[in-house]
PDB file of C-alpha atoms and ligand atoms in Angstrom:
ATOM      1  CA  MET H   1       0.121   0.222   0.229  1.00  0.00           C
ATOM      2  CA  THR H   2       1.088   3.457  -0.586  1.00  0.00           C
ATOM      3  CA  LYS H   3       1.863   6.428   1.636  1.00  0.00           C
ATOM      4  CA  LEU H   4      -1.459   8.487   2.767  1.00  0.00           C
ATOM      5  CA  PRO H   5      -1.122  12.059   1.661  1.00  0.00           C
ATOM      6  CA  THR H   6      -0.976  14.517   4.107  1.00  0.00           C
ATOM      7  CA  ILE H   7      -2.356  17.218   5.900  1.00  0.00           C
ATOM      8  CA  ALA H   8      -1.444  19.752   8.297  1.00  0.00           C
ATOM      9  CA  ALA H   9      -1.556  18.844  12.104  1.00  0.00           C
ATOM     10  CA  PRO H  10      -4.656  19.787  13.771  1.00  0.00           C
ATOM     11  CA  ARG H  11      -4.093  22.754  16.273  1.00  0.00           C
ATOM     12  CA  PHE H  12      -6.864  22.612  19.000  1.00  0.00           C
ATOM     13  CA  HIS H  13      -6.332  26.541  19.954  1.00  0.00           C
ATOM     14  CA  ILE H  14      -5.516  26.698  23.488  1.00  0.00           C
ATOM     15  CA  ALA H  15      -3.519  29.333  24.852  1.00  0.00           C
ATOM     16  CA  PRO H  16      -0.120  27.816  26.452  1.00  0.00           C
ATOM     17  CA  GLU H  17      -1.210  29.969  29.383  1.00  0.00           C
ATOM     18  CA  ASP H  18      -4.584  28.147  29.674  1.00  0.00           C
ATOM     19  CA  GLY H  19      -3.168  24.373  29.346  1.00  0.00           C
ATOM     20  CA  LEU H  20      -2.317  24.035  33.136  1.00  0.00           C
ATOM     21  CA  GLY H  21      -6.006  25.167  34.544  1.00  0.00           C
ATOM     22  CA  ARG H  22      -7.558  22.750  31.859  1.00  0.00           C
ATOM     23  CA  ALA H  23      -5.524  20.049  32.969  1.00  0.00           C
ATOM     24  CA  GLU H  24      -6.141  20.684  37.181  1.00  0.00           C
ATOM     25  CA  SER H  25      -9.840  20.815  35.866  1.00  0.00           C
ATOM     26  CA  PHE H  26      -9.663  17.786  33.967  1.00  0.00           C
ATOM     27  CA  ALA H  27      -7.781  15.670  36.666  1.00  0.00           C
ATOM     28  CA  ARG H  28     -10.107  16.876  39.210  1.00  0.00           C
ATOM     29  CA  THR H  29     -13.462  15.881  37.451  1.00  0.00           C
ATOM     30  CA  MET H  30     -11.991  12.587  36.801  1.00  0.00           C
ATOM     31  CA  ALA H  31     -10.809  11.918  40.365  1.00  0.00           C
ATOM     32  CA  THR H  32     -14.677  12.105  40.913  1.00  0.00           C
ATOM     33  CA  ARG H  33     -15.360   9.311  38.817  1.00  0.00           C
ATOM     34  CA  ARG H  34     -15.819   5.921  40.655  1.00  0.00           C
ATOM     35  CA  THR H  35     -16.960   2.889  39.584  1.00  0.00           C
ATOM     36  CA  VAL H  36     -20.685   2.047  40.820  1.00  0.00           C
ATOM     37  CA  ARG H  37     -22.335  -1.213  41.448  1.00  0.00           C
ATOM     38  CA  ASP H  38     -26.048  -0.219  42.231  1.00  0.00           C
ATOM     39  CA  PHE H  39     -28.016   1.400  39.394  1.00  0.00           C
ATOM     40  CA  SER H  40     -31.152   3.321  39.205  1.00  0.00           C
ATOM     41  CA  SER H  41     -33.207   2.022  36.498  1.00  0.00           C
ATOM     42  CA  ASP H  42     -34.067   5.935  35.225  1.00  0.00           C
ATOM     43  CA  PRO H  43     -33.396   6.554  31.993  1.00  0.00           C
ATOM     44  CA  ILE H  44     -30.451   8.351  30.108  1.00  0.00           C
ATOM     45  CA  ASP H  45     -30.372   9.826  26.953  1.00  0.00           C
ATOM     46  CA  PRO H  46     -29.422   7.665  24.252  1.00  0.00           C
ATOM     47  CA  ARG H  47     -27.286  10.301  22.535  1.00  0.00           C
ATOM     48  CA  ILE H  48     -24.835  10.742  25.318  1.00  0.00           C
ATOM     49  CA  ILE H  49     -23.991   7.134  24.522  1.00  0.00           C
ATOM     50  CA  THR H  50     -23.543   7.810  21.090  1.00  0.00           C
ATOM     51  CA  GLU H  51     -21.505  10.988  22.043  1.00  0.00           C
ATOM     52  CA  ALA H  52     -19.233   8.792  24.245  1.00  0.00           C
ATOM     53  CA  ILE H  53     -18.690   6.064  21.759  1.00  0.00           C
ATOM     54  CA  ARG H  54     -17.937   8.864  19.014  1.00  0.00           C
ATOM     55  CA  ALA H  55     -14.825  10.065  21.048  1.00  0.00           C
ATOM     56  CA  ALA H  56     -13.945   6.103  21.882  1.00  0.00           C
ATOM     57  CA  ALA H  57     -13.499   5.786  18.458  1.00  0.00           C
ATOM     58  CA  THR H  58     -11.510   8.313  17.954  1.00  0.00           C
ATOM     59  CA  ALA H  59      -8.519   6.556  19.899  1.00  0.00           C
ATOM     60  CA  PRO H  60      -5.530   5.725  18.645  1.00  0.00           C
ATOM     61  CA  SER H  61      -4.637   2.040  17.481  1.00  0.00           C
ATOM     62  CA  GLY H  62      -2.059   0.215  15.885  1.00  0.00           C
ATOM     63  CA  ALA H  63      -1.749   0.860  12.388  1.00  0.00           C
ATOM     64  CA  ASN H  64      -5.378   3.074  12.396  1.00  0.00           C
ATOM     65  CA  VAL H  65      -6.868  -0.467  12.563  1.00  0.00           C
ATOM     66  CA  GLN H  66      -9.443   1.055  14.924  1.00  0.00           C
ATOM     67  CA  PRO H  67     -10.157  -2.859  15.910  1.00  0.00           C
ATOM     68  CA  TRP H  68     -13.103  -1.904  18.052  1.00  0.00           C
ATOM     69  CA  ARG H  69     -17.149  -2.671  17.916  1.00  0.00           C
ATOM     70  CA  PHE H  70     -19.057  -1.572  20.770  1.00  0.00           C
ATOM     71  CA  VAL H  71     -23.007  -3.091  21.290  1.00  0.00           C
ATOM     72  CA  VAL H  72     -24.998  -0.691  23.074  1.00  0.00           C
ATOM     73  CA  VAL H  73     -27.832  -3.145  24.725  1.00  0.00           C
ATOM     74  CA  THR H  74     -30.707  -1.238  26.035  1.00  0.00           C
ATOM     75  CA  ASP H  75     -33.744  -4.330  25.230  1.00  0.00           C
ATOM     76  CA  PRO H  76     -34.744  -5.547  28.696  1.00  0.00           C
ATOM     77  CA  GLU H  77     -34.915  -9.171  27.204  1.00  0.00           C
ATOM     78  CA  VAL H  78     -31.536  -9.319  26.026  1.00  0.00           C
ATOM     79  CA  LYS H  79     -30.111  -7.200  29.515  1.00  0.00           C
ATOM     80  CA  SER H  80     -31.831  -9.970  31.609  1.00  0.00           C
ATOM     81  CA  ARG H  81     -30.491 -13.043  29.309  1.00  0.00           C
ATOM     82  CA  ILE H  82     -27.025 -11.316  29.704  1.00  0.00           C
ATOM     83  CA  ARG H  83     -27.682 -11.035  33.326  1.00  0.00           C
ATOM     84  CA  VAL H  84     -28.547 -15.055  33.552  1.00  0.00           C
ATOM     85  CA  ALA H  85     -25.300 -15.953  31.277  1.00  0.00           C
ATOM     86  CA  ALA H  86     -22.918 -13.515  33.720  1.00  0.00           C
ATOM     87  CA  GLU H  87     -24.098 -14.647  37.253  1.00  0.00           C
ATOM     88  CA  GLU H  88     -23.792 -18.639  35.822  1.00  0.00           C
ATOM     89  CA  GLU H  89     -20.015 -17.723  35.447  1.00  0.00           C
ATOM     90  CA  GLU H  90     -19.408 -15.772  38.126  1.00  0.00           C
ATOM     91  CA  ARG H  91     -21.054 -18.459  40.508  1.00  0.00           C
ATOM     92  CA  GLU H  92     -18.455 -20.729  38.887  1.00  0.00           C
ATOM     93  CA  PHE H  93     -15.861 -17.935  39.547  1.00  0.00           C
ATOM     94  CA  TYR H  94     -16.446 -17.430  43.118  1.00  0.00           C
ATOM     95  CA  SER H  95     -17.262 -20.997  44.326  1.00  0.00           C
ATOM     96  CA  ARG H  96     -14.554 -22.920  41.940  1.00  0.00           C
ATOM     97  CA  ARG H  97     -12.332 -20.694  39.325  1.00  0.00           C
ATOM     98  CA  ALA H  98     -11.021 -17.665  41.296  1.00  0.00           C
ATOM     99  CA  SER H  99      -7.654 -18.684  43.789  1.00  0.00           C
ATOM    100  CA  ASP H 100      -8.001 -17.800  47.415  1.00  0.00           C
ATOM    101  CA  GLU H 101      -5.266 -14.864  46.338  1.00  0.00           C
ATOM    102  CA  TRP H 102      -7.582 -13.250  43.615  1.00  0.00           C
ATOM    103  CA  LEU H 103     -10.657 -13.414  46.386  1.00  0.00           C
ATOM    104  CA  GLN H 104      -8.806 -12.293  49.281  1.00  0.00           C
ATOM    105  CA  ALA H 105      -8.313  -9.272  46.942  1.00  0.00           C
ATOM    106  CA  LEU H 106     -11.768  -8.488  45.872  1.00  0.00           C
ATOM    107  CA  ALA H 107     -13.130  -9.260  49.568  1.00  0.00           C
ATOM    108  CA  PRO H 108     -12.481  -5.447  50.477  1.00  0.00           C
ATOM    109  CA  LEU H 109     -14.610  -4.252  47.333  1.00  0.00           C
ATOM    110  CA  GLY H 110     -17.443  -6.739  48.402  1.00  0.00           C
ATOM    111  CA  THR H 111     -18.395  -7.909  44.840  1.00  0.00           C
ATOM    112  CA  ASP H 112     -20.074 -11.707  44.631  1.00  0.00           C
ATOM    113  CA  ASP H 113     -21.949 -13.622  41.792  1.00  0.00           C
ATOM    114  CA  GLN H 114     -24.887 -11.701  42.099  1.00  0.00           C
ATOM    115  CA  LYS H 115     -24.963  -9.103  39.146  1.00  0.00           C
ATOM    116  CA  PRO H 116     -28.466  -7.173  39.006  1.00  0.00           C
ATOM    117  CA  PHE H 117     -26.969  -3.995  37.512  1.00  0.00           C
ATOM    118  CA  LEU H 118     -26.872  -5.813  34.315  1.00  0.00           C
ATOM    119  CA  GLU H 119     -30.368  -5.599  34.392  1.00  0.00           C
ATOM    120  CA  ASP H 120     -31.101  -2.248  36.110  1.00  0.00           C
ATOM    121  CA  ALA H 121     -28.720   0.097  34.296  1.00  0.00           C
ATOM    122  CA  PRO H 122     -30.954   1.297  31.359  1.00  0.00           C
ATOM    123  CA  ALA H 123     -28.041   0.677  28.955  1.00  0.00           C
ATOM    124  CA  LEU H 124     -24.823  -1.663  28.655  1.00  0.00           C
ATOM    125  CA  ILE H 125     -22.347  -1.039  26.435  1.00  0.00           C
ATOM    126  CA  VAL H 126     -20.620  -4.473  25.685  1.00  0.00           C
ATOM    127  CA  VAL H 127     -17.025  -3.661  23.804  1.00  0.00           C
ATOM    128  CA  PHE H 128     -15.419  -6.158  21.378  1.00  0.00           C
ATOM    129  CA  GLU H 129     -11.935  -6.844  20.108  1.00  0.00           C
ATOM    130  CA  VAL H 130     -12.319  -6.978  16.329  1.00  0.00           C
ATOM    131  CA  HIS H 131      -9.697  -9.573  14.997  1.00  0.00           C
ATOM    132  CA  LYS H 132      -8.947 -10.622  11.629  1.00  0.00           C
ATOM    133  CA  GLY H 133     -11.646 -11.571   9.485  1.00  0.00           C
ATOM    134  CA  GLU H 134     -13.224 -12.177   5.743  1.00  0.00           C
ATOM    135  CA  THR H 135     -13.247  -8.125   5.626  1.00  0.00           C
ATOM    136  CA  GLU H 136     -11.494  -6.977   8.565  1.00  0.00           C
ATOM    137  CA  PRO H 137      -7.852  -6.730   8.411  1.00  0.00           C
ATOM    138  CA  ARG H 138      -5.532  -7.996  11.003  1.00  0.00           C
ATOM    139  CA  PRO H 139      -5.141  -5.483  13.946  1.00  0.00           C
ATOM    140  CA  TYR H 140      -2.004  -4.980  16.172  1.00  0.00           C
ATOM    141  CA  TYR H 141      -1.754  -3.894  19.469  1.00  0.00           C
ATOM    142  CA  VAL H 142      -5.633  -5.215  20.012  1.00  0.00           C
ATOM    143  CA  LYS H 143      -5.492  -4.948  23.832  1.00  0.00           C
ATOM    144  CA  GLU H 144      -4.049  -1.807  23.773  1.00  0.00           C
ATOM    145  CA  SER H 145      -5.884  -0.118  21.127  1.00  0.00           C
ATOM    146  CA  VAL H 146      -9.056  -1.172  22.600  1.00  0.00           C
ATOM    147  CA  GLY H 147      -8.239  -0.028  26.256  1.00  0.00           C
ATOM    148  CA  ILE H 148      -7.576   3.587  24.928  1.00  0.00           C
ATOM    149  CA  ALA H 149     -10.829   3.470  23.466  1.00  0.00           C
ATOM    150  CA  VAL H 150     -12.559   2.428  25.983  1.00  0.00           C
ATOM    151  CA  GLY H 151     -10.571   4.731  28.441  1.00  0.00           C
ATOM    152  CA  PHE H 152     -11.850   7.895  26.668  1.00  0.00           C
ATOM    153  CA  LEU H 153     -15.668   6.360  26.357  1.00  0.00           C
ATOM    154  CA  LEU H 154     -15.268   6.010  30.587  1.00  0.00           C
ATOM    155  CA  ALA H 155     -14.199   9.823  30.648  1.00  0.00           C
ATOM    156  CA  THR H 156     -16.631  10.770  28.053  1.00  0.00           C
ATOM    157  CA  LEU H 157     -19.594   9.284  30.078  1.00  0.00           C
ATOM    158  CA  HIS H 158     -17.958  10.515  33.468  1.00  0.00           C
ATOM    159  CA  GLN H 159     -18.037  14.314  31.964  1.00  0.00           C
ATOM    160  CA  ALA H 160     -22.045  13.956  30.837  1.00  0.00           C
ATOM    161  CA  GLY H 161     -22.714  12.889  34.555  1.00  0.00           C
ATOM    162  CA  LEU H 162     -23.273   9.239  33.900  1.00  0.00           C
ATOM    163  CA  ALA H 163     -21.848   6.613  36.206  1.00  0.00           C
ATOM    164  CA  THR H 164     -19.787   3.661  34.635  1.00  0.00           C
ATOM    165  CA  LEU H 165     -18.892  -0.089  36.193  1.00  0.00           C
ATOM    166  CA  THR H 166     -16.255  -2.076  33.862  1.00  0.00           C
ATOM    167  CA  HIS H 167     -17.152  -5.402  34.295  1.00  0.00           C
ATOM    168  CA  THR H 168     -15.170  -8.508  33.399  1.00  0.00           C
ATOM    169  CA  PRO H 169     -17.666 -11.706  33.680  1.00  0.00           C
ATOM    170  CA  SER H 170     -15.077 -14.542  32.708  1.00  0.00           C
ATOM    171  CA  PRO H 171     -14.801 -16.339  30.542  1.00  0.00           C
ATOM    172  CA  MET H 172     -17.296 -13.961  28.615  1.00  0.00           C
ATOM    173  CA  ARG H 173     -17.637 -15.263  25.112  1.00  0.00           C
ATOM    174  CA  PHE H 174     -21.311 -16.002  25.624  1.00  0.00           C
ATOM    175  CA  LEU H 175     -21.513 -11.921  25.057  1.00  0.00           C
ATOM    176  CA  ALA H 176     -20.373 -12.490  21.344  1.00  0.00           C
ATOM    177  CA  GLU H 177     -23.361 -14.897  21.012  1.00  0.00           C
ATOM    178  CA  LEU H 178     -25.929 -12.700  23.018  1.00  0.00           C
ATOM    179  CA  CYS H 179     -24.815  -9.727  21.063  1.00  0.00           C
ATOM    180  CA  GLY H 180     -25.050 -11.616  17.662  1.00  0.00           C
ATOM    181  CA  ARG H 181     -21.255 -10.971  17.049  1.00  0.00           C
ATOM    182  CA  PRO H 182     -19.062 -12.871  14.325  1.00  0.00           C
ATOM    183  CA  ALA H 183     -16.375 -15.417  15.664  1.00  0.00           C
ATOM    184  CA  ASN H 184     -13.671 -12.574  14.668  1.00  0.00           C
ATOM    185  CA  GLU H 185     -14.855 -10.633  17.514  1.00  0.00           C
ATOM    186  CA  ARG H 186     -13.948 -11.170  20.881  1.00  0.00           C
ATOM    187  CA  PRO H 187     -15.281  -9.547  24.153  1.00  0.00           C
ATOM    188  CA  PHE H 188     -13.347  -6.831  25.545  1.00  0.00           C
ATOM    189  CA  VAL H 189     -15.207  -5.148  28.628  1.00  0.00           C
ATOM    190  CA  LEU H 190     -18.840  -4.901  29.638  1.00  0.00           C
ATOM    191  CA  ILE H 191     -19.944  -1.353  30.899  1.00  0.00           C
ATOM    192  CA  PRO H 192     -23.291  -0.914  32.610  1.00  0.00           C
ATOM    193  CA  VAL H 193     -24.261   3.104  31.851  1.00  0.00           C
ATOM    194  CA  GLY H 194     -26.718   4.901  33.953  1.00  0.00           C
ATOM    195  CA  TYR H 195     -27.274   7.094  37.093  1.00  0.00           C
ATOM    196  CA  PRO H 196     -26.561   5.815  40.727  1.00  0.00           C
ATOM    197  CA  ALA H 197     -29.400   4.083  42.782  1.00  0.00           C
ATOM    198  CA  ALA H 198     -30.526   6.498  45.570  1.00  0.00           C
ATOM    199  CA  ASP H 199     -28.942   4.609  48.171  1.00  0.00           C
ATOM    200  CA  ALA H 200     -25.562   3.713  46.390  1.00  0.00           C
ATOM    201  CA  GLU H 201     -22.667   3.391  47.850  1.00  0.00           C
ATOM    202  CA  VAL H 202     -19.063   2.900  47.108  1.00  0.00           C
ATOM    203  CA  PRO H 203     -16.111   1.486  49.295  1.00  0.00           C
ATOM    204  CA  ASP H 204     -13.979   3.855  50.208  1.00  0.00           C
ATOM    205  CA  ILE H 205     -10.883   3.231  48.445  1.00  0.00           C
ATOM    206  CA  THR H 206      -7.883   5.339  48.265  1.00  0.00           C
ATOM    207  CA  ARG H 207      -5.690   6.453  45.555  1.00  0.00           C
ATOM    208  CA  LYS H 208      -1.714   6.123  45.610  1.00  0.00           C
ATOM    209  CA  PRO H 209      -0.335   9.140  46.083  1.00  0.00           C
ATOM    210  CA  LEU H 210       1.304  11.212  43.065  1.00  0.00           C
ATOM    211  CA  PRO H 211       4.960  10.632  44.145  1.00  0.00           C
ATOM    212  CA  GLU H 212       4.483   6.436  44.042  1.00  0.00           C
ATOM    213  CA  VAL H 213       2.914   6.524  40.668  1.00  0.00           C
ATOM    214  CA  LEU H 214       4.828   9.323  38.994  1.00  0.00           C
ATOM    215  CA  VAL H 215       8.848   9.064  38.505  1.00  0.00           C
ATOM    216  CA  GLN H 216      11.113  11.723  37.621  1.00  0.00           C
ATOM    217  CA  ARG H 217      14.061  11.002  36.166  1.00  0.00           C
TER     218      ARG H 217
HETATM  219  N1  IYR G   1     -15.454 -10.907  37.713  1.00  0.00           N
HETATM  220  C1  IYR G   1     -15.757 -10.905  38.521  1.00  0.00           C
HETATM  221  C2  IYR G   1     -14.560 -10.584  40.058  1.00  0.00           C
HETATM  222  C3  IYR G   1     -14.214  -9.794  39.511  1.00  0.00           C
HETATM  223  C4  IYR G   1     -12.521  -9.603  39.148  1.00  0.00           C
HETATM  224  C5  IYR G   1     -11.881  -8.192  39.372  1.00  0.00           C
HETATM  225  I1  IYR G   1      -9.983  -8.188  39.225  1.00  0.00           I
HETATM  226  C6  IYR G   1     -12.807  -7.122  39.812  1.00  0.00           C
HETATM  227  O1  IYR G   1     -11.606  -5.996  40.088  1.00  0.00           O
HETATM  228  C7  IYR G   1     -14.036  -6.986  40.620  1.00  0.00           C
HETATM  229  C8  IYR G   1     -14.845  -8.323  40.378  1.00  0.00           C
HETATM  230  C9  IYR G   1     -17.145 -10.021  38.598  1.00  0.00           C
HETATM  231  O2  IYR G   1     -17.345  -8.938  38.572  1.00  0.00           O
HETATM  232  O3  IYR G   1     -17.433 -10.012  40.287  1.00  0.00           O
END
């Protein structure tokens, strides 16, 4: 394939003196994001989901293959089937598959095999990795690419005031079938989206102090 023509790099006209304030403001907003496990069934504006997926789909990706697919599930019947299948996997996980070490790591968060949020949340976004298929090229750095796209997705939904949960039932092959996706698409993460239930609580976690995660050399 020949090299693409080039265009001038876009400039997002932020005055240099405004950069720090904008970065601080974004970091403050993101610091208020918390994973929520108890959702209200209050409706959400579906256009917010569309815009969040629009943002996610601008993520950088290996060789610009854009190896992602976002399935938006709002049909109560499909949500219910997803809950039944996920809870089946999770029962296996919590009772047999997970190591003691893993269960101990999860204990402070209080998660278990009950996943009512899969029916309560007004929408589920099921994110798929797209691998080589009949019409799809071979992708590169798939997990990195899809992970970055999901970061954009979560950030946009949070900016719009919506709560999210990154749920990874394991194994999650059943999602491809319930979402009607072809064999070259593999589930990456399942994201319930909505408003927190009125009485929703979250564990009182702390974030590592900056000097622990930021290294200057
Ligand atoms: N998939 C299970 C277990 C689980 C695993 C991790 I790592 C978490 O951070 C949270 C849960 C579940 O969803 O309960």
